[in-house]
XYZ file of C-alpha atoms in Angstrom:
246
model
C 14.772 38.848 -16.165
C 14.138 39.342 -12.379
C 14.376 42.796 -11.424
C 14.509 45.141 -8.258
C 10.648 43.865 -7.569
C 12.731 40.006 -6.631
C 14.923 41.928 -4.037
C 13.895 40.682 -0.307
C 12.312 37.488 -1.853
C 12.388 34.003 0.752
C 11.027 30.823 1.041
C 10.350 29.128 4.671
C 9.733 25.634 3.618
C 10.292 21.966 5.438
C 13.968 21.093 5.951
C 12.694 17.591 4.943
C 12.799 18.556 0.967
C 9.745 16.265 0.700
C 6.803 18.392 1.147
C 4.818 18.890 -1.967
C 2.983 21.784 -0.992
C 7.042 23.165 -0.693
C 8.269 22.223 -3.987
C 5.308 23.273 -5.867
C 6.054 26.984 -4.735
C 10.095 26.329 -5.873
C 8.758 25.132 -9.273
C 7.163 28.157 -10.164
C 9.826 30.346 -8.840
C 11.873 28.729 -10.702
C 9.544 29.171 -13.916
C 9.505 32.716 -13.095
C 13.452 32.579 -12.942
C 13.284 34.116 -9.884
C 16.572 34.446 -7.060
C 15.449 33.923 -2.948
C 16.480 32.522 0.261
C 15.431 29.838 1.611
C 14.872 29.115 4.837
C 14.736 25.649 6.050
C 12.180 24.992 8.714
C 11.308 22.068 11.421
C 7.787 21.257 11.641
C 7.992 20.507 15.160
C 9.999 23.106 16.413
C 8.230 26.235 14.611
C 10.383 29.285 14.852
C 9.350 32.926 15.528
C 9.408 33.974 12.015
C 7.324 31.271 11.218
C 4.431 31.819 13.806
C 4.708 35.997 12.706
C 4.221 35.210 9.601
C 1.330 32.594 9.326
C -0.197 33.300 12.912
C -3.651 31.671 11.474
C -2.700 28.392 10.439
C 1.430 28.271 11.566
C 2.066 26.178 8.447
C 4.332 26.021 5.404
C 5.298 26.980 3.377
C 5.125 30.963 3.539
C 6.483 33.265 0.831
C 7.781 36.431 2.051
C 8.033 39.348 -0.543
C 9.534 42.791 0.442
C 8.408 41.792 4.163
C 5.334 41.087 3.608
C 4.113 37.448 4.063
C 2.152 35.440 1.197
C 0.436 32.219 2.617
C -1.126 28.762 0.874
C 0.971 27.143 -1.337
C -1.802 27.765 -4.129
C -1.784 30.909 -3.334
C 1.666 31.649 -3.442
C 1.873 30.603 -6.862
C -0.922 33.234 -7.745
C 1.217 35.920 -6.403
C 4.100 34.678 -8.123
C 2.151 34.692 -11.391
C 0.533 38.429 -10.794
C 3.703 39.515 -8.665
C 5.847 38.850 -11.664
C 3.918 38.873 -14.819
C 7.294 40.088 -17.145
C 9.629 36.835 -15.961
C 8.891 33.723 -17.251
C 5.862 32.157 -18.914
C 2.385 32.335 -16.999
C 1.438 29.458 -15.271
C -2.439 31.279 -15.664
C -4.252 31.285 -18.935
C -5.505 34.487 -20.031
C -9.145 33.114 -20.689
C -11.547 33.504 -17.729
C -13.166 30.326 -17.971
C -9.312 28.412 -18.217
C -8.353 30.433 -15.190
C -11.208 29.579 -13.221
C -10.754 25.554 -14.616
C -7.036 25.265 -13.728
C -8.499 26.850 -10.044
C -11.292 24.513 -9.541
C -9.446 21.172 -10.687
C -6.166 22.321 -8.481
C -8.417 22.975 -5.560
C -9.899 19.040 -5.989
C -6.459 17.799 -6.365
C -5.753 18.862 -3.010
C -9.163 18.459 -1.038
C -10.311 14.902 -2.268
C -7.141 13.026 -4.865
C -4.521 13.307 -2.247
C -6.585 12.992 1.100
C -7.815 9.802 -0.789
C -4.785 8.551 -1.399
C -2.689 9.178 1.573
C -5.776 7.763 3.403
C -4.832 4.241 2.040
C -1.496 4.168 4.170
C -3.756 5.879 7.341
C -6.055 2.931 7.997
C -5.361 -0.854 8.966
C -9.111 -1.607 8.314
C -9.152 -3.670 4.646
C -12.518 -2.178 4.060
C -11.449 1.664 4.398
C -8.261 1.287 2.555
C -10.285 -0.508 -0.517
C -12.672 2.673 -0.640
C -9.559 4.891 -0.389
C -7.961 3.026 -3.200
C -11.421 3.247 -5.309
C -11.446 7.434 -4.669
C -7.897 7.720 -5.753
C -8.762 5.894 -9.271
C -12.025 7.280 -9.611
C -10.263 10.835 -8.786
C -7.350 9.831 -10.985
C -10.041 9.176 -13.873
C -11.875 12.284 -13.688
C -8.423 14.193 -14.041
C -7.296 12.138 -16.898
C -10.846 13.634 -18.624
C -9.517 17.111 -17.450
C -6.223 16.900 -19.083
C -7.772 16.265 -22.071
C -10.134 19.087 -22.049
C -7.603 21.473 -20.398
C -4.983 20.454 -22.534
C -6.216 21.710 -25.734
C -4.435 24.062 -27.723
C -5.446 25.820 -31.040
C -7.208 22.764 -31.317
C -5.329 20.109 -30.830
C -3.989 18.150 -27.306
C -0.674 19.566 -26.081
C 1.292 18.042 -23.399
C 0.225 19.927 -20.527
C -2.811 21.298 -18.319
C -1.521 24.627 -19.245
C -1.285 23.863 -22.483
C 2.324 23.675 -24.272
C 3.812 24.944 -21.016
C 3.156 24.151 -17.017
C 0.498 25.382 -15.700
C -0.844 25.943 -12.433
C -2.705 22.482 -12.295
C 0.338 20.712 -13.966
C 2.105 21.766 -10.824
C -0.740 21.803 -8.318
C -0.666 17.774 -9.458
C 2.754 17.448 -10.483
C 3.991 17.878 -6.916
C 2.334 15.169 -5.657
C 4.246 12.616 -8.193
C 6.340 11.316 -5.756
C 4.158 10.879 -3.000
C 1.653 8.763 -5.489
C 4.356 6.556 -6.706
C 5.208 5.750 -2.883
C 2.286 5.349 -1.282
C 1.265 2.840 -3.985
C 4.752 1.181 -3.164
C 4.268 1.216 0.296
C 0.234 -0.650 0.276
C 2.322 -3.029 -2.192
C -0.286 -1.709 -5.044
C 0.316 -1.324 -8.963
C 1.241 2.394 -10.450
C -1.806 4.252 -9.902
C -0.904 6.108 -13.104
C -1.296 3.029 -15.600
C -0.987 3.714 -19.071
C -3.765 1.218 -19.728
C -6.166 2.855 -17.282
C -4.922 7.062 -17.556
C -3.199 6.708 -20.613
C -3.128 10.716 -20.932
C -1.567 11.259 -17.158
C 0.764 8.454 -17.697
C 2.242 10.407 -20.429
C 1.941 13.541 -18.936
C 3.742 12.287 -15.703
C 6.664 11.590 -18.329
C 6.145 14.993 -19.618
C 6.152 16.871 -16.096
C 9.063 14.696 -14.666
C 11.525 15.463 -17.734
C 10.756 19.511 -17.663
C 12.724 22.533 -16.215
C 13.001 23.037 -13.482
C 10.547 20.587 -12.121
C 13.175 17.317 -12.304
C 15.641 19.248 -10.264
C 13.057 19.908 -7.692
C 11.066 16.217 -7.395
C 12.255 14.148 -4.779
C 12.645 10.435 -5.431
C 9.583 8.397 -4.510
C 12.359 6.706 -1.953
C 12.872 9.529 -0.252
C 9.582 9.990 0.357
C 8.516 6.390 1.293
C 11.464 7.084 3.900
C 9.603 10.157 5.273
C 6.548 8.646 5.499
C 7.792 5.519 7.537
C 10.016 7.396 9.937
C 7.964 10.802 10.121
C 4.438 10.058 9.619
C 3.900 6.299 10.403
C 4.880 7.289 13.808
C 2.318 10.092 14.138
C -0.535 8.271 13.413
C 0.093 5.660 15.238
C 0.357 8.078 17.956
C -3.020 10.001 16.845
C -4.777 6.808 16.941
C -3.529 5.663 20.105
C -4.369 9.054 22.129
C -8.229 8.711 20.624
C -8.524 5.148 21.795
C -7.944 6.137 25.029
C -9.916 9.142 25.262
């Protein structure tokens, strides 16, 4: 059970309740069955706490733990792990080379599967959005190889990255669920996680979506196609116009 360590725990993440990066740090805090505040924040209009407490990059979200500010959503969930090792099952293994696995294949997850596949919706050029759809299945195959590897558990495949509980790549990918299912809906594409193609992911997706507390915390893929055509359609559009005319 949380103890006097939790007290002055809080959460600045997006008032949107779409952002993965977000939701992945609420997952594991709610693994770790741990209490906090959180405290909604506009992108746009970045408040004072904010900017004091991420002054290098000014981003979300930003875990603050007895006043002192934890940044990087991958990070946080480090802390969170190490912070509270007695609540809640680790979302580290103890094996060095796992650790270091579940680090590596989180870090591509972020730096080349979802830059790939967001870049689909980011281009009008047919040509750019085929490559981006070819990275996101070529990424999408190399993870359905790690799950299988990662997966393994006194010999045999479990459900998870972690094993037979979430680990940190289950929810360093898991987060991303929704935005995967709408981008595809939005380029008018097929599931990207086909049971034909990723049979392994497909199932795990139906393992991740159904566990605690993760289906509390997913948005619907909706709600994020609704984001992404009111918030960040918009933007880039604007980006691109403002570097065609300078």
């Amino acid at each position: 059970m949380a103890g006097a360590q939790e007290q002055g725990l809080k959460l600045l993440g997006a008032a949107s309740g779409v952002s993965p990066y977000v939701i992945r740090a609420q997952m594991v805090l709610g693994i770790k069955g741990l209490t906090y505040d959180y405290l909604p924040e506009d992108p746009r209009c970045k408040s004072d706490l904010l900017l004091a407490s991420n002054p290098v990059h000014k981003k979300l979200p930003v875990l603050i733990h007895g006043g002192r500010p934890v940044c990087e959503s991958l990070i946080i969930l480090e802390y969170l792990d190490d912070a509270f090792p007695e609540n809640g099952a680790a979302i580290l293994p103890a094996d060095p080379y796992r650790r270091v696995a579940a680090r590596f294949w989180a870090a591509y997850v972020d730096n080349k599967l979802f830059p790939s596949c967001i870049g689909i919706l980011k281009t009008g050029k047919l040509q750019e959005r085929a490559d981006k759809v070819e990275e996101t299945l070529s990424a999408l195959g190399l993870l359905e190889a790690a799950l299988a590897e990662c997966s393994k558990e006194g010999g045999a495949e479990a459900p998870f990255f972690g094993g037979g509980s979430l680990g940190l790549l289950d929810i360093a990918l898991g987060c991303y669920l929704p935005w995967i299912e709408a981008i595809g809906c939005l380029a008018g594409m097929p599931p990207f996680l086909d049971a034909a193609r990723t049979p392994k992911l497909a199932a795990w997706a139906d393992w991740f979506r159904a566990a605690e507390p993760v289906r509390a915390l997913l948005p619907a893929a909706d709600k994020v196609e609704e984001y992404i055509s009111t918030v960040l359609y918009p933007k880039w559009k604007a980006a691109l116009t403002a570097s065609a005319t300078n």
